[in-house]
XYZ file of N, CA and C in Angstrom:
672
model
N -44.266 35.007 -58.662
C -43.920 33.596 -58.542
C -44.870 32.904 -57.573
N -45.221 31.733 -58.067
C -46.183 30.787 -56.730
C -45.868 30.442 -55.446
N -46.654 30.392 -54.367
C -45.886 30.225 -52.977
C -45.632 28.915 -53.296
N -44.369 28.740 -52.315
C -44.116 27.346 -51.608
C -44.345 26.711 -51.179
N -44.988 25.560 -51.538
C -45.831 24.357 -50.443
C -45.611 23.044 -50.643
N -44.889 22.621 -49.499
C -44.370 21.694 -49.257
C -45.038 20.600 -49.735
N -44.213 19.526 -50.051
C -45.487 18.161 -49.967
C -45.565 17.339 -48.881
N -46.051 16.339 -48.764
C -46.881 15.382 -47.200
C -45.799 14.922 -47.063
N -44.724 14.506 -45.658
C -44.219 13.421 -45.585
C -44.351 11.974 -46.511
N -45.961 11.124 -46.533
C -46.005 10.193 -47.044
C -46.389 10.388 -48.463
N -46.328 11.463 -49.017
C -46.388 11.624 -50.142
C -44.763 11.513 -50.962
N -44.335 11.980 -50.301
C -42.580 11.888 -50.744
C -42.085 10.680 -50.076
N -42.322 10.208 -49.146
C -42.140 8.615 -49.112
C -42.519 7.713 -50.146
N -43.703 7.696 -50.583
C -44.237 7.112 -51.513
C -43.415 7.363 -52.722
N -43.446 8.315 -53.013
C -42.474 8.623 -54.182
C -40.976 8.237 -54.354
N -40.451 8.301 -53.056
C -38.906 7.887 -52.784
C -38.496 6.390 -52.829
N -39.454 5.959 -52.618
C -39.668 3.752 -52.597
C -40.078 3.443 -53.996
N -41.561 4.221 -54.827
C -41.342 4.286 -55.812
C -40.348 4.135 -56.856
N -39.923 5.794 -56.528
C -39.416 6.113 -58.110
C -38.228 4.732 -57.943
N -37.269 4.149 -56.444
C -36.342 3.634 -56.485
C -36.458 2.259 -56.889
N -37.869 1.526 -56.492
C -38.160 0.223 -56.982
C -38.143 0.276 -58.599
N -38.229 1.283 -59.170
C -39.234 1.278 -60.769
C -37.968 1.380 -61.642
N -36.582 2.823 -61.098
C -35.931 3.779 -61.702
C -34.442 3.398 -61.385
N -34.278 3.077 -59.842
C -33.110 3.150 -59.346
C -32.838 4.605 -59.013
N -33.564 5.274 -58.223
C -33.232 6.739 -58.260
C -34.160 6.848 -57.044
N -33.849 7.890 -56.427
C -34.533 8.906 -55.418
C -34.906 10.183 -55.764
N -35.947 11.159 -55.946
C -35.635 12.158 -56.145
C -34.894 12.366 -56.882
N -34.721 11.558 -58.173
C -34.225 11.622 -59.529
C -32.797 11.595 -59.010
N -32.264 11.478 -57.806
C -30.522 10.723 -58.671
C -30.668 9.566 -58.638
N -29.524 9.232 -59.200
C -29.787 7.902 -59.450
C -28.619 7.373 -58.397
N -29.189 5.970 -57.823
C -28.102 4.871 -57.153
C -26.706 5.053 -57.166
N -25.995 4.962 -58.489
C -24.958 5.158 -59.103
C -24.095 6.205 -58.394
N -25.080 7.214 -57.639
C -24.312 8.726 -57.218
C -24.651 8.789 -55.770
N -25.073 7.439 -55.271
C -25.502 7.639 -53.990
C -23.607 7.701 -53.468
N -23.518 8.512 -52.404
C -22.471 8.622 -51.366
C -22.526 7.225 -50.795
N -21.714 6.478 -51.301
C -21.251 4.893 -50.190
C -20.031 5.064 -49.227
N -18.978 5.781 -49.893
C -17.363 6.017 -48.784
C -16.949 4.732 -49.396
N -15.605 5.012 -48.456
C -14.873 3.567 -48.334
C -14.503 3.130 -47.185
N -15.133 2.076 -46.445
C -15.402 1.627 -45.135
C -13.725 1.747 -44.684
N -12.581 1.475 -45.672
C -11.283 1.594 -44.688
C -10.857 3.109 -44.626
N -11.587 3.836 -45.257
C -11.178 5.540 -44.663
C -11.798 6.273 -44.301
N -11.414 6.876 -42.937
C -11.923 7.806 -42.145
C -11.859 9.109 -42.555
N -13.398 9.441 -42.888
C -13.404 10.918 -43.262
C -14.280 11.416 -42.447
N -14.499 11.378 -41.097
C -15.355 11.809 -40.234
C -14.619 13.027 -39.763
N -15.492 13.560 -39.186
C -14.805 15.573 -38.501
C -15.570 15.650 -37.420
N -15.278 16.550 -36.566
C -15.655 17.147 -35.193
C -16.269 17.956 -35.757
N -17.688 19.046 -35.559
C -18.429 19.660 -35.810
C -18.929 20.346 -34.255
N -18.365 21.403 -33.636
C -19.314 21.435 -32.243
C -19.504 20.410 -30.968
N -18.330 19.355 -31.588
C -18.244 18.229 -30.507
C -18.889 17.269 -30.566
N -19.512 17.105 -31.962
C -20.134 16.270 -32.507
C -19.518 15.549 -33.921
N -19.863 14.068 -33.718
C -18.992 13.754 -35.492
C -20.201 13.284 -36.404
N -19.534 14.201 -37.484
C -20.088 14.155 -38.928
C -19.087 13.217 -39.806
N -19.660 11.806 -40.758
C -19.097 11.205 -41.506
C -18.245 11.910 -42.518
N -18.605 12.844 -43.069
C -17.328 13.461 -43.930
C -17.876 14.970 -42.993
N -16.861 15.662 -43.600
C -16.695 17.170 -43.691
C -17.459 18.020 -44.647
N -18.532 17.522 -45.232
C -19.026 18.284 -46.260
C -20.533 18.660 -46.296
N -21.449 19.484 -46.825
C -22.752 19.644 -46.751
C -23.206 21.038 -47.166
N -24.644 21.274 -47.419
C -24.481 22.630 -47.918
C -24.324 23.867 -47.256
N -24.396 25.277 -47.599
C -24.710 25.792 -46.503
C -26.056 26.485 -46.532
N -26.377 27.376 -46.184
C -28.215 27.300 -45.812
C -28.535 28.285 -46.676
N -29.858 27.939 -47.752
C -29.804 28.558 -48.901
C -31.205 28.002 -49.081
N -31.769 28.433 -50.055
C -33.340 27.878 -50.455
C -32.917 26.486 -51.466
N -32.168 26.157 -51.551
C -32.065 24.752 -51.746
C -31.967 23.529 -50.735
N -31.776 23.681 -49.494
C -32.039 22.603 -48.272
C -32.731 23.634 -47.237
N -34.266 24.146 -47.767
C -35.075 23.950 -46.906
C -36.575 22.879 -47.156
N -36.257 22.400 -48.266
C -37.493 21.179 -48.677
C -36.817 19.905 -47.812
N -37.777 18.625 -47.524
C -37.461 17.460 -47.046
C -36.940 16.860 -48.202
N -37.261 17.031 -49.688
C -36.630 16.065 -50.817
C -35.199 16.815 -50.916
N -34.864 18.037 -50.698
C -33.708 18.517 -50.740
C -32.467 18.288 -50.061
N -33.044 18.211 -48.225
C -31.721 17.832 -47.339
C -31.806 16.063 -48.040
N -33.075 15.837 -48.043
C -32.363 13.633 -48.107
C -31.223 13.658 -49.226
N -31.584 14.329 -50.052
C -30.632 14.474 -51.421
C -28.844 14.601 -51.165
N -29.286 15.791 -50.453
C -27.690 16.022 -49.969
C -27.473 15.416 -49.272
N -28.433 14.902 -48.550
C -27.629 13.458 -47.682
C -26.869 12.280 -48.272
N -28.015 12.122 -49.029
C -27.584 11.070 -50.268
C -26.637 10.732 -50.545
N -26.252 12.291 -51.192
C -25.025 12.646 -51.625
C -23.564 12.755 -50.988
N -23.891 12.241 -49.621
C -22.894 12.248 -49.268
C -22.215 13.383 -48.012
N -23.553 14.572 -48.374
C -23.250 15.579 -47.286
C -23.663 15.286 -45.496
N -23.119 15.263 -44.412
C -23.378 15.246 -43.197
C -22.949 16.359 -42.378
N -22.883 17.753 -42.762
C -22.681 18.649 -41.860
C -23.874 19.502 -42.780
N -25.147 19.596 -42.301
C -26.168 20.300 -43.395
C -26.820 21.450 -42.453
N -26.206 22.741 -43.230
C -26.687 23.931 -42.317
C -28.143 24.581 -43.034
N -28.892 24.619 -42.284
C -30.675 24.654 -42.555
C -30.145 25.788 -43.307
N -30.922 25.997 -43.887
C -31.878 27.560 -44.646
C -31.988 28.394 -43.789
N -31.965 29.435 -43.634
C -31.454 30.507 -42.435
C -33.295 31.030 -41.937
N -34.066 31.188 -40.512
C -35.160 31.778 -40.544
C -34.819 32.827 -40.193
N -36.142 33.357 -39.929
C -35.863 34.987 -39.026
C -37.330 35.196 -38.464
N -37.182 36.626 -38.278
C -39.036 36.649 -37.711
C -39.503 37.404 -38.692
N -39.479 37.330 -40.108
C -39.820 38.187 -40.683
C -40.321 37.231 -42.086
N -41.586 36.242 -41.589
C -41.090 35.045 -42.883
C -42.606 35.226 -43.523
N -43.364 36.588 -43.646
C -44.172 37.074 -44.822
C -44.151 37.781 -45.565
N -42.838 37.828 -45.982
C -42.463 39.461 -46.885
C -43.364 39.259 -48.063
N -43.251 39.903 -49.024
C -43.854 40.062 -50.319
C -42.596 40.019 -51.195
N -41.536 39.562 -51.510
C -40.443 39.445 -52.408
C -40.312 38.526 -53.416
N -39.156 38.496 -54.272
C -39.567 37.384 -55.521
C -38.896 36.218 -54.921
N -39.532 35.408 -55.382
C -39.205 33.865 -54.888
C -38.597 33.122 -55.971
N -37.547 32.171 -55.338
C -36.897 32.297 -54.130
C -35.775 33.235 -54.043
N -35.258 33.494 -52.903
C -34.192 34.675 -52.653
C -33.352 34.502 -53.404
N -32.854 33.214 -54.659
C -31.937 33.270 -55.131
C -32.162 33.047 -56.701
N -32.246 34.083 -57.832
C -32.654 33.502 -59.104
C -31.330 33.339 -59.696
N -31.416 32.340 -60.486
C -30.391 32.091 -60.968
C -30.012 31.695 -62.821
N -30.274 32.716 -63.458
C -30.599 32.352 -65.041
C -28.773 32.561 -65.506
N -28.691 33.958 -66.018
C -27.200 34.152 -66.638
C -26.601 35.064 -65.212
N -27.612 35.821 -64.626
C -26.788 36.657 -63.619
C -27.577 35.975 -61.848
N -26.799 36.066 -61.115
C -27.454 35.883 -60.471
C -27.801 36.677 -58.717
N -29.081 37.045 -58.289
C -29.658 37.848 -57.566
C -30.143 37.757 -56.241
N -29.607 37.867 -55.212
C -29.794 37.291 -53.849
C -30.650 39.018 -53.417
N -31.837 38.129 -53.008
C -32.990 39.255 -52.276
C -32.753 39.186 -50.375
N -32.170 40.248 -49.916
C -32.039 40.202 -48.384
C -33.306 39.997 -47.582
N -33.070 39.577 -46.533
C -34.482 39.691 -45.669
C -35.222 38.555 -46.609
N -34.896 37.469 -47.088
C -35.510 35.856 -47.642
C -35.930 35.477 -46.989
N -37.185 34.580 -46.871
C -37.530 33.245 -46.638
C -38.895 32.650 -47.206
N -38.414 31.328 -47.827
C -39.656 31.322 -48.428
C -40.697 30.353 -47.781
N -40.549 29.995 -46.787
C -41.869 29.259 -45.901
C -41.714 30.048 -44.455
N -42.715 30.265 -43.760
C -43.245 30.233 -42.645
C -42.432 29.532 -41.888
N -42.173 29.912 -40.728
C -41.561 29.351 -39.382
C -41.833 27.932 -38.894
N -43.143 27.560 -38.640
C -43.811 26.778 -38.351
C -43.662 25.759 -39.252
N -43.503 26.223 -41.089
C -43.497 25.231 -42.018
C -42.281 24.563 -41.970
N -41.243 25.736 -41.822
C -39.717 25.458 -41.998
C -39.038 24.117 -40.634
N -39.898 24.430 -39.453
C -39.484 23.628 -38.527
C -40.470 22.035 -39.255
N -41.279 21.821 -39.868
C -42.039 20.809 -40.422
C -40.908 20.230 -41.733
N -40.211 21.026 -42.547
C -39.811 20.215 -43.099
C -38.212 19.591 -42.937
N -37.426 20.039 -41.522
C -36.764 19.834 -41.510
C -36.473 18.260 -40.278
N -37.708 18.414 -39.457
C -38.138 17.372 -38.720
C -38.412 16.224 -39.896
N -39.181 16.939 -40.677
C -39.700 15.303 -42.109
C -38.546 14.712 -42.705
N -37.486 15.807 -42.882
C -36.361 14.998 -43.472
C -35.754 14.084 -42.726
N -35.498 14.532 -41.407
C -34.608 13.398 -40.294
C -35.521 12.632 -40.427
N -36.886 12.656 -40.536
C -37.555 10.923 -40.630
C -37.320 10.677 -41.477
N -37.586 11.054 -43.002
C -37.522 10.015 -44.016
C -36.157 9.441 -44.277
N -34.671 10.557 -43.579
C -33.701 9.636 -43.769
C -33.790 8.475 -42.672
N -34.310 8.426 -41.370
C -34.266 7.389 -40.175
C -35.176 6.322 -41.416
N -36.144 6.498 -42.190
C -36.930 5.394 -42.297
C -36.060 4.749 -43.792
N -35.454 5.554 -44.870
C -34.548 5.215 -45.764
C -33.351 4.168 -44.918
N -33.036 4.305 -43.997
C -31.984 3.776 -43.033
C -32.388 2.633 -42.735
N -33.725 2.667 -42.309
C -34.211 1.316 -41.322
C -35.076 0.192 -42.542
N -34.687 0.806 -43.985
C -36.000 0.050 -45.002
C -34.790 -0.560 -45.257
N -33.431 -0.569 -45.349
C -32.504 -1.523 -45.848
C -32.724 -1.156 -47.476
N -33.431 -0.340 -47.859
C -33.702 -0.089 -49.402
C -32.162 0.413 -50.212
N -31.338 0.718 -49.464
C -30.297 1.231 -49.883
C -29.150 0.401 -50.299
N -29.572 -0.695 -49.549
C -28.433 -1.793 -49.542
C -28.013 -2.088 -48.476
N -26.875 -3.130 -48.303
C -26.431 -3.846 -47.599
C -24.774 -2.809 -47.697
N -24.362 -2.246 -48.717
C -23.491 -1.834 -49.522
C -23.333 -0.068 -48.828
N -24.213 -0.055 -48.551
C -24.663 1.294 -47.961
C -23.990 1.459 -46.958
N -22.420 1.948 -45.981
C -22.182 1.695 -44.305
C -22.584 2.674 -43.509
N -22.715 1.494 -42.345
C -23.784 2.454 -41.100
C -22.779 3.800 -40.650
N -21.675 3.111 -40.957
C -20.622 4.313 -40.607
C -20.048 5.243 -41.698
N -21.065 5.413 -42.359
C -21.109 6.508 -43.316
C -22.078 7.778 -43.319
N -23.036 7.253 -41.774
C -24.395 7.967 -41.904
C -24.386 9.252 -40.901
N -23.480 8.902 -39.793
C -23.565 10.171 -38.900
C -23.928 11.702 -40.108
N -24.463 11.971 -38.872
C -24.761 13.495 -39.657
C -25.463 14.721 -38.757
N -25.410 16.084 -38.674
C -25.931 17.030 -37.540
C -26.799 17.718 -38.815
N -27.492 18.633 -37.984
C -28.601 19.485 -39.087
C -27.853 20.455 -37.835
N -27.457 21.914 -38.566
C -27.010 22.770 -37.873
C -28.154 23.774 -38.431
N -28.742 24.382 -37.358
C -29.250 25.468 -37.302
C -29.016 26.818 -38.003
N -29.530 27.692 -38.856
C -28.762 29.035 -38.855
C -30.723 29.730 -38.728
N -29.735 31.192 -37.647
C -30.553 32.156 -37.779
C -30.726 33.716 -38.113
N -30.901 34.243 -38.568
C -30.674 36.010 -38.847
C -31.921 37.197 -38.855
N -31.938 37.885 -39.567
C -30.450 38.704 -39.709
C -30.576 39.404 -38.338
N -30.827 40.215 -37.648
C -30.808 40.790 -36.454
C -30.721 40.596 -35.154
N -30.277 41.123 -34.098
C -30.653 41.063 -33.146
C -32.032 40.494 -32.207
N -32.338 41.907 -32.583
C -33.718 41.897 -32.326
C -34.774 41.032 -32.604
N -34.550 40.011 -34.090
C -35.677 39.162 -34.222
C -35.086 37.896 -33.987
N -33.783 37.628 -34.011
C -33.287 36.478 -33.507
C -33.856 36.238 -31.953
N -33.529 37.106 -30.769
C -34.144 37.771 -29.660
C -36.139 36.904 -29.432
N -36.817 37.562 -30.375
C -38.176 37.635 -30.433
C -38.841 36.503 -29.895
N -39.885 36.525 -29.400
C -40.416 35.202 -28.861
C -41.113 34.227 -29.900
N -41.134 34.311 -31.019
C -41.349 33.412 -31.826
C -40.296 32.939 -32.562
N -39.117 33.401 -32.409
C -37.983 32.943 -32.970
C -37.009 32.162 -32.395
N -37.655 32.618 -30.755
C -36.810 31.488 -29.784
C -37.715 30.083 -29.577
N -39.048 30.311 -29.588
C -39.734 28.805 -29.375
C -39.320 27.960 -30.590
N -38.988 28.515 -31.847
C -38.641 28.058 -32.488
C -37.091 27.084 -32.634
N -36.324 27.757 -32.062
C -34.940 27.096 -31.833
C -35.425 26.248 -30.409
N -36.199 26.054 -29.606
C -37.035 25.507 -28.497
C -37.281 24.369 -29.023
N -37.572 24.498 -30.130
C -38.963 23.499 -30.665
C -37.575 22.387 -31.429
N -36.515 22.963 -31.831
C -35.438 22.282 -33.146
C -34.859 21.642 -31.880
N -34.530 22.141 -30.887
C -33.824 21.149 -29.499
C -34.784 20.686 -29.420
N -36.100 20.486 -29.269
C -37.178 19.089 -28.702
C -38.171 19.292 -29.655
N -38.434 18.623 -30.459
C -39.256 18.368 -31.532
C -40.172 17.454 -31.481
N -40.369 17.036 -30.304
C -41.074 15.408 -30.071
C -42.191 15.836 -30.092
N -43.116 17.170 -30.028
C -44.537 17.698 -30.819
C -44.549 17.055 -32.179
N -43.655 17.384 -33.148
C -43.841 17.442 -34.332
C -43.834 16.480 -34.840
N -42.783 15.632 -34.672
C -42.191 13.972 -34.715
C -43.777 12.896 -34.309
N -44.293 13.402 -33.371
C -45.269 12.372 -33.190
C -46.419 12.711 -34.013
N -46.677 14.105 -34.272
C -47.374 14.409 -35.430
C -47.507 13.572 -36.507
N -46.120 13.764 -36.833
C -45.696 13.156 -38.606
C -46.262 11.866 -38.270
N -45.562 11.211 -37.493
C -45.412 10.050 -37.146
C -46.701 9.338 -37.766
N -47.584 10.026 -36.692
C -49.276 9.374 -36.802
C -49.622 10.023 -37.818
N -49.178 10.101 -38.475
C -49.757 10.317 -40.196
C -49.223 9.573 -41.663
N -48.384 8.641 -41.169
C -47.805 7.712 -41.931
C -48.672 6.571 -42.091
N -49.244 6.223 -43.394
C -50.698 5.753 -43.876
C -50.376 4.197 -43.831
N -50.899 3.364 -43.664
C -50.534 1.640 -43.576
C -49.837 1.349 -43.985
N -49.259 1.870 -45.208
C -48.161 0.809 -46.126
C -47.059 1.647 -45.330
N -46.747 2.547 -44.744
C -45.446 2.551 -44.034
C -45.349 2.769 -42.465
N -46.583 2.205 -41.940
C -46.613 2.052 -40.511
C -45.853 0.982 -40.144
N -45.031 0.585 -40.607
C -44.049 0.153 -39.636
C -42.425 0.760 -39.204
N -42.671 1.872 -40.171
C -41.591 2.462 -39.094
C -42.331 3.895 -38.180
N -43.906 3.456 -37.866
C -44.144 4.634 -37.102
C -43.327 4.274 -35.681
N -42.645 3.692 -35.471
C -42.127 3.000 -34.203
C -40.602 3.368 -33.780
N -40.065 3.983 -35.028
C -38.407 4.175 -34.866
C -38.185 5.060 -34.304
N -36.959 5.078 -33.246
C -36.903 5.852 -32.572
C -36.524 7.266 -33.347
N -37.504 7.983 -34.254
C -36.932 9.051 -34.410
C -36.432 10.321 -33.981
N -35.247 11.105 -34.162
C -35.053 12.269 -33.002
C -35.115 13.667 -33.250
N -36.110 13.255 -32.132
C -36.405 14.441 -31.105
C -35.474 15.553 -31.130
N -34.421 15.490 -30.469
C -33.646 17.146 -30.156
C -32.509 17.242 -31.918
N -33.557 17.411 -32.979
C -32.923 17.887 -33.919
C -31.630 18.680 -34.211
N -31.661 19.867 -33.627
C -30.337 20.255 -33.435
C -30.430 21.677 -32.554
N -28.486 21.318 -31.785
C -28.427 22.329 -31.101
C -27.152 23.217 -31.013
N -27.044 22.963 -31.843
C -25.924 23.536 -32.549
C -26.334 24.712 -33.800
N -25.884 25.983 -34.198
C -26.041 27.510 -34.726
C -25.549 28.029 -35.009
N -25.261 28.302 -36.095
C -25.338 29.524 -37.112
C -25.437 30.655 -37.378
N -25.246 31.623 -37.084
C -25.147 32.978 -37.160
C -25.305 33.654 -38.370
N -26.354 33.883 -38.868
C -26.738 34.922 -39.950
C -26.698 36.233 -40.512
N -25.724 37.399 -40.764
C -25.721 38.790 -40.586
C -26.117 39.277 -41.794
N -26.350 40.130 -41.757
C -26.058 41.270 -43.534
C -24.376 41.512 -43.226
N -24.329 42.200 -44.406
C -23.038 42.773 -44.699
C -22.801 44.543 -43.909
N -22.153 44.091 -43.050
C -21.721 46.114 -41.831
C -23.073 45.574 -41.013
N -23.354 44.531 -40.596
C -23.996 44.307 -39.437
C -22.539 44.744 -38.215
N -23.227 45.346 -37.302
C -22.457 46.373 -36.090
C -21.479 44.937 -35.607
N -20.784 45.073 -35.325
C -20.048 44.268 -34.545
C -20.609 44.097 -33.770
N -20.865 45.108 -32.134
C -21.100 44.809 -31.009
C -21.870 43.870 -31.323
N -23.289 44.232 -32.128
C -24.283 43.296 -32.119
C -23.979 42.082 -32.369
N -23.170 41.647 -33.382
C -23.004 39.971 -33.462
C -22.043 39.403 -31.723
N -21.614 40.420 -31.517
C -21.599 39.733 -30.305
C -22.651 39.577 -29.165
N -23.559 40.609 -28.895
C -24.516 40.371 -27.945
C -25.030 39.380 -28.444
């Protein structure tokens, strides 16, 4: 199977203003299925001491580790969105992605299908392109602000030991302060959408986690 490679921030911007001016759609849903709520009911939840607009979102799977993937489920309505799980082990040689899914379907242990470095890139791109979907008013007026809360929860696995590792902790380092990456993106957003290089986008992505095991992972260990 072909590796995984992400596309540009402003390449999927472009596409997301696009397809919606032309189609009525984002990333092919359409308007119609965007998550609006109903401004007189409260479906917000505590999450870690934090509130999420509803209670719902995926959980971490090779389907929300792309930036067109979490906006989607955002879209949709999800605000408790638990990343795609890393580890320190993100060059295996396995079939991609960890999850095929035809008539039967086959979960490969020890997954991941981007790089560490990539995975923290596309999950920073998504909190921008939803901050800049937010701030373009493209959604509507119809759209409520109090529908948008939302956390990106962390997950990490499978072991001890590589959870532990020093590239696996700069990494959860990097998801609490991201303001490297963020200003990165930032200054790479091409004229036609430099005006939201300016929004306050955030920085301490998330700090809140997930716990990843195999199946007869030791007890003690999930507790150390």
């Amino acid at each position: 199977m072909a590796e995984l490679i992400p596309l540009s921030l402003d390449l999927l911007l472009k596409r997301a203003f696009r397809e919606y001016e032309r189609e009525g759609k984002i990333f092919d849903l359409p308007k119609t299925k965007f998550f609006r709520g109903d401004p007189s009911l409260d479906t917000s939840v505590l999450f870690h001491g934090y509130t999420a607009s509803t209670p719902i979102g995926p959980a971490a799977g090779p389907h929300d580790q792309m930036v067109q993937n979490i906006v989607l489920s955002w879209l949709a309505g999800s605000r408790i969105i638990e990343l795609k799980t890393v580890q320190i082990l993100d060059e295996l040689k396995i079939p991609r992605p960890c999850i095929d899914m035809a008539n039967v379907g086959y979960n490969v242990e020890w997954s991941q299908e981007l790089k560490l470095d990539l995975s923290l890139r596309e999950y920073v791109g998504a909190a921008m392109l939803i901050e800049i979907l937010k701030a373009s008013g493209l959604l509507g007026d119809e759209f409520p602000g109090s529908k948008r809360e939302r956390i990106y929860d962390m997950s990490v696995g499978y072991n001890l030991e590589g959870i532990s590792s020093p590239r696996v902790r700069q990494w959860i380092e990097s998801m609490k302060d991201a303001t490297a990456i963020v200003n990165e993106l930032r200054g790479q957003l091409t004229p036609e959408f430099a005006r939201y290089r300016a929004l306050p986008f955030p920085a301490r992505l998330s700090d809140t986690l997930t716990l990843s095991t195999f199946h007869g992972c030791p007890a003690d260990e999930i507790e150390r």
